[in-house]
Amino acid sequence: MASTGNPNSMKQTPEMHYVVDADKSGDDDIDLGEYIAVLGESKGFIFAIALLVSLLGVGYAFLARPTFAVDALIQVENDKKSMDSALGDMADLLSDTSTADTEIPILTSRLVLVQAIQNLRLDISVDPSYLPVVGRNWARYIAPDEGLAPPPMAFLSSFPWGGEVLQIQSLEVPVAYYNNKLKLIAGEGGKFTLLDPDKNPVLEGEVGKPAETRIGHETLRIFVSDLQARPGVTFKVYKFDVLTALKNLTDNLKAAETAKSSGIISVSYSDYDPVLAVRIVSEMANLYLRQNVERKSADAQQTLSFLDKHLPLLKQNMDNAIATLNAYRIKAGSVDLQKETLDVLDQSVTLQSDIVKLRQKRDELMQRFTASHPQVIAIDAQIARLSNLLKDIDRKVQVLPDAQKEILQLERDAKVATDLYITLLNNAQQLQVAKAGTVGNVRIIDYPLVPIEQDKPKVPLVIAIAVGLGIFLGVISAFVRHALRGGVEDPDLIEKGLGLPVYATIPHSKLQDKLSRKLHNNSGLNLILFSQDKDDLAIESLRSLRTTLHFVLMEAKNNVIMVTGPSPGLGKSFVSMNLGAVLASAGRRTLIIDADLRRGHLHEYTGLPRGHGVSDLVSGQVDVYGAIRPTLVQNLDIMSTGAVPPNPSELLLHEKFAQMIGEVSKQYDHVLIDSPPVLAVTDAAVVGRLAGASLLVVKAGANPMREIEVSVKRLRQAGINLRGVLFNNVTKIGSRYGAGKYVYQYAYTKSK
C-alpha cells in the first residue's frame, strides 16, 4: 500500500504487527476488559455526573446553615461526703451515693430541662424571614456590631440582610397557635404588627410595652423587649408547647460518660447560635448541680420542718410545767423528798423522755414509711416496753403521801418537758449546720466556651464525600445505562447468532466527531474523513473492507453495493462516503448514490449543494449525466437525492431508477447506494433487489440482537443478497475484544 503522506515529510514504511493474545484466564479477563471498555466509553458521562454531584456538595458545604457544638464536663463522686460524721445515726439516714449511670437520666430529665426551657425562654423561637438560599448566607458575614446591613437592591428591602434583632420577653398564645408560625412585621418607631398563622393581623404593639388581645375565649399576650429592623421586615415567631420544646432541645443534646466507671459526664449540645448553645449547657449544668445539692439536703430539711413545727409546742409545755411547779411550791411551801422518792423521779423522767423521743422518731418515719415498716414496728415495740415500765413506776408513786406525790408529778413533768425541748433544740441546730454545709456529690469541671469554628458541615469532609460519591454514582450510572441500552457490543455474537460474517469493525473516530458538527452548515468544504486523515483507524478498517469486497463482488450479479442499517443514526452515510473514497483511491471509478430520499445528506460531506439528483432523474427533469457530479476526491462521483419528493418509495420502484442503476454500473467500477434504514421504511427492500451485494451497518452498543435479526429477516424475505455486516463506531477495540482473540495492530515506523 502506497504512502499518502506529505512528500516532504520523512519517509514512512508500513510495518504490520501480528499480536496473539492467548486466553489464559478464561472469562474473568473478558469481563474485566468489558468493564474497562464501558468505563472508557462513558468517561465523559461519568465526569459530568461526578462534576454535578461535586458542585452540589460544594454548594451544600458553603451554603448550608452552620451548626456549632459546645460541651461541658461534670464529675459525679461516689463516696459519702454530704453529711458530717458528728450527726451519728442521722448521717446514715441523710446521706446517699450516686453513680454517673444513674445521674445521666436525671441530667437529661424534665426536672432539669423544663426549668432550663423556662429560664431561657426556649419555648419561643424567633427567626428573620430571609430571602431563600441567599439571604441567610449574606447575613452570616455581617458582624453584630455593624448595625443593619443595607439591602443589595432597593426592591429587596423588605427582607432582612443582617444585623436584625428581635427579643421577646414573654409570649402567651391560644392553644390553637402552639407550634404554628406567627409573623411579626416591624413598623416605624419601634411599633410592630403580629399576624396569626392565617396571616391575618391580630395585634399591634410597641417595643418595651406589653400588648394583649382576646382571641375567642383565650388571650394573646406579648412583650417585645428589643426590635431592630427596617420597617416592613418580617420575623417568623413560634410558641412551642412543653413537649415540642423538649424534643427540640433533646434532639441536639447528648450526655454520656467519657469512660467506663470514670464518673465524668460529657454534655454536648449543637445549635445554629453558638452563644445560645453555651447558655443552654451552662444553665443545664447549674440546674443539675443545684438540684443535686437540694436532693442531698432534702432529708435534713424535712426533719427541720418537723422540728420547727413541734418546738414551739414543746417550749410552751415546758413553760407551763415549770410555772405549775413554781405555783405549787409557793402554795404548799417547801416539801422534802426522800431519797427513794428522788430515785423514782429520775427513773420516771428518764422513761417519760425516752417514750416522747421514740414517738417523735416514729412521727418522722411515718412521713416516709407505713406502719408496717420494720423500723416503725421496732419503735412501737420499744414504746410499749417503756410504757409498761412507766406504769410500774406510777403504781409506786400512788402509795406516796399526797404532798410528795403531787410534787413528784410536777417535778417530773417540768423536767421531762425541759429535757425534751433542749434535746430537740440541739438536734435542730445540728441539722441547720448540716444543711448549710451540705455539698452534693456533683461538681462542674469545665463550663462550655463559645466556639469559633463550626461543627457541621465540615467543608473538607463534605467536598471529599461529594467527589467520591459523584465518581461512584457516575460509574454506577454508566453501567446501568450500558445495561439498559441492550445493544450488541461483541461482533462475534452476530456471527454466531445469525451466521453472517462481520466484514469490518470500524473504530470510533474523534476527528469524525469534529467533522460531523460542521456538516449541516458546510459550504464548499471537503469533510470526508478520508480526505482529512488517510491514516485514521476507521479508514484503515475500510481499506481492509475494500479487499474483502473484491472477492465478494466476484460472485455478485453486478458491481452495485447497497449499504443500509436497521435504524437511523448508525453511520451508514459515513461508511458509504468513506468506503467510496477508499475504493476511488485505488484507481477505481466509483459512484455513490444517495437513495435515502427522505433524509439523505451525502452531499454535505463534499461541500456540494443538494442540486439535481435521484428524484429529478426519475421524474425526467434531468438525465444521468445531469444528476452525477464530481467530488474533490479523484475518481469519486456522487448522485444526491435531489429535490425531496412526496412519494420516495414510488420513485424508487419506477423503472427509470432501475434503468439508471443498470446504466451507471456499466460506466463505473463500483456503485455504492446509501439506502434508508430497513426497519423504518421499505425503501431498502426496493433498492436491494438491484444490488449485487448488500451490507448491513450495525452500530456498536446501539442495536439489540432482536433488532438485527428482524432486519436480516426482512432483507432475506425480500430476496436481497445480504453478504455481511459492518460493525461501526467500535470504541476501545483492544480492551473490549482483545482478550483471548487475535488483535491486529498496524502502524507506521518512521525512518530517515
PDB file of N, CA and C in Angstrom, residues 22-36 490 492 496 735-736 738-741:
ATOM      1  N   ALA A  22      -3.236 -14.779  23.925  1.00  0.00           N
ATOM      2  CA  ALA A  22      -3.873 -16.048  24.280  1.00  0.00           C
ATOM      3  C   ALA A  22      -4.766 -15.872  25.475  1.00  0.00           C
ATOM      4  N   ASP A  23      -5.852 -16.614  25.508  1.00  0.00           N
ATOM      5  CA  ASP A  23      -6.810 -16.571  26.621  1.00  0.00           C
ATOM      6  C   ASP A  23      -6.333 -17.506  27.699  1.00  0.00           C
ATOM      7  N   LYS A  24      -5.729 -16.933  28.722  1.00  0.00           N
ATOM      8  CA  LYS A  24      -5.133 -17.746  29.782  1.00  0.00           C
ATOM      9  C   LYS A  24      -5.935 -17.736  31.051  1.00  0.00           C
ATOM     10  N   SER A  25      -6.827 -16.801  31.200  1.00  0.00           N
ATOM     11  CA  SER A  25      -7.550 -16.703  32.461  1.00  0.00           C
ATOM     12  C   SER A  25      -9.043 -16.813  32.283  1.00  0.00           C
ATOM     13  N   GLY A  26      -9.516 -17.250  31.098  1.00  0.00           N
ATOM     14  CA  GLY A  26     -10.933 -17.529  30.937  1.00  0.00           C
ATOM     15  C   GLY A  26     -11.770 -16.294  30.882  1.00  0.00           C
ATOM     16  N   ASP A  27     -12.994 -16.444  31.366  1.00  0.00           N
ATOM     17  CA  ASP A  27     -13.990 -15.386  31.261  1.00  0.00           C
ATOM     18  C   ASP A  27     -13.678 -14.189  32.123  1.00  0.00           C
ATOM     19  N   ASP A  28     -12.865 -14.368  33.153  1.00  0.00           N
ATOM     20  CA  ASP A  28     -12.572 -13.234  34.028  1.00  0.00           C
ATOM     21  C   ASP A  28     -11.902 -12.114  33.257  1.00  0.00           C
ATOM     22  N   ASP A  29     -10.949 -12.464  32.362  1.00  0.00           N
ATOM     23  CA  ASP A  29     -10.269 -11.443  31.581  1.00  0.00           C
ATOM     24  C   ASP A  29     -11.247 -10.748  30.644  1.00  0.00           C
ATOM     25  N   ILE A  30     -12.157 -11.513  30.045  1.00  0.00           N
ATOM     26  CA  ILE A  30     -13.132 -10.920  29.128  1.00  0.00           C
ATOM     27  C   ILE A  30     -14.035  -9.961  29.879  1.00  0.00           C
ATOM     28  N   ASP A  31     -14.504 -10.354  31.063  1.00  0.00           N
ATOM     29  CA  ASP A  31     -15.364  -9.482  31.849  1.00  0.00           C
ATOM     30  C   ASP A  31     -14.636  -8.209  32.256  1.00  0.00           C
ATOM     31  N   LEU A  32     -13.383  -8.370  32.674  1.00  0.00           N
ATOM     32  CA  LEU A  32     -12.620  -7.202  33.076  1.00  0.00           C
ATOM     33  C   LEU A  32     -12.426  -6.259  31.899  1.00  0.00           C
ATOM     34  N   GLY A  33     -12.137  -6.827  30.739  1.00  0.00           N
ATOM     35  CA  GLY A  33     -11.997  -5.995  29.555  1.00  0.00           C
ATOM     36  C   GLY A  33     -13.280  -5.278  29.209  1.00  0.00           C
ATOM     37  N   GLU A  34     -14.406  -5.963  29.393  1.00  0.00           N
ATOM     38  CA  GLU A  34     -15.702  -5.339  29.124  1.00  0.00           C
ATOM     39  C   GLU A  34     -15.955  -4.182  30.082  1.00  0.00           C
ATOM     40  N   TYR A  35     -15.627  -4.378  31.350  1.00  0.00           N
ATOM     41  CA  TYR A  35     -15.815  -3.308  32.330  1.00  0.00           C
ATOM     42  C   TYR A  35     -14.948  -2.097  31.987  1.00  0.00           C
ATOM     43  N   ILE A  36     -13.712  -2.357  31.626  1.00  0.00           N
ATOM     44  CA  ILE A  36     -12.818  -1.258  31.274  1.00  0.00           C
ATOM     45  C   ILE A  36     -13.330  -0.529  30.044  1.00  0.00           C
ATOM     46  N   ASP A 490     -20.415  -7.099  21.012  1.00  0.00           N
ATOM     47  CA  ASP A 490     -19.407  -8.020  20.501  1.00  0.00           C
ATOM     48  C   ASP A 490     -19.846  -8.520  19.131  1.00  0.00           C
ATOM     49  N   ASP A 492     -18.832 -10.978  17.515  1.00  0.00           N
ATOM     50  CA  ASP A 492     -18.901 -12.433  17.488  1.00  0.00           C
ATOM     51  C   ASP A 492     -20.313 -12.936  17.716  1.00  0.00           C
ATOM     52  N   LYS A 496     -22.153 -15.669  15.365  1.00  0.00           N
ATOM     53  CA  LYS A 496     -22.636 -16.933  15.919  1.00  0.00           C
ATOM     54  C   LYS A 496     -24.152 -17.023  15.884  1.00  0.00           C
ATOM     55  N   SER A 735      -9.290  -3.180  24.470  1.00  0.00           N
ATOM     56  CA  SER A 735      -9.751  -3.538  25.805  1.00  0.00           C
ATOM     57  C   SER A 735     -11.028  -4.344  25.761  1.00  0.00           C
ATOM     58  N   ARG A 736     -11.851  -4.150  24.694  1.00  0.00           N
ATOM     59  CA  ARG A 736     -13.138  -4.848  24.679  1.00  0.00           C
ATOM     60  C   ARG A 736     -13.020  -6.222  24.045  1.00  0.00           C
ATOM     61  N   GLY A 738      -9.964  -7.631  22.884  1.00  0.00           N
ATOM     62  CA  GLY A 738      -8.600  -8.107  22.778  1.00  0.00           C
ATOM     63  C   GLY A 738      -8.350  -9.391  23.522  1.00  0.00           C
ATOM     64  N   ALA A 739      -9.050  -9.599  24.655  1.00  0.00           N
ATOM     65  CA  ALA A 739      -8.731 -10.745  25.498  1.00  0.00           C
ATOM     66  C   ALA A 739      -9.109 -12.036  24.799  1.00  0.00           C
ATOM     67  N   GLY A 740      -8.139 -12.904  24.605  1.00  0.00           N
ATOM     68  CA  GLY A 740      -8.428 -14.211  24.041  1.00  0.00           C
ATOM     69  C   GLY A 740      -8.639 -14.195  22.543  1.00  0.00           C
ATOM     70  N   LYS A 741      -8.300 -13.155  21.814  1.00  0.00           N
ATOM     71  CA  LYS A 741      -8.511 -13.072  20.375  1.00  0.00           C
ATOM     72  C   LYS A 741      -7.221 -12.556  19.728  1.00  0.00           C
TER      73      LYS A 741
END
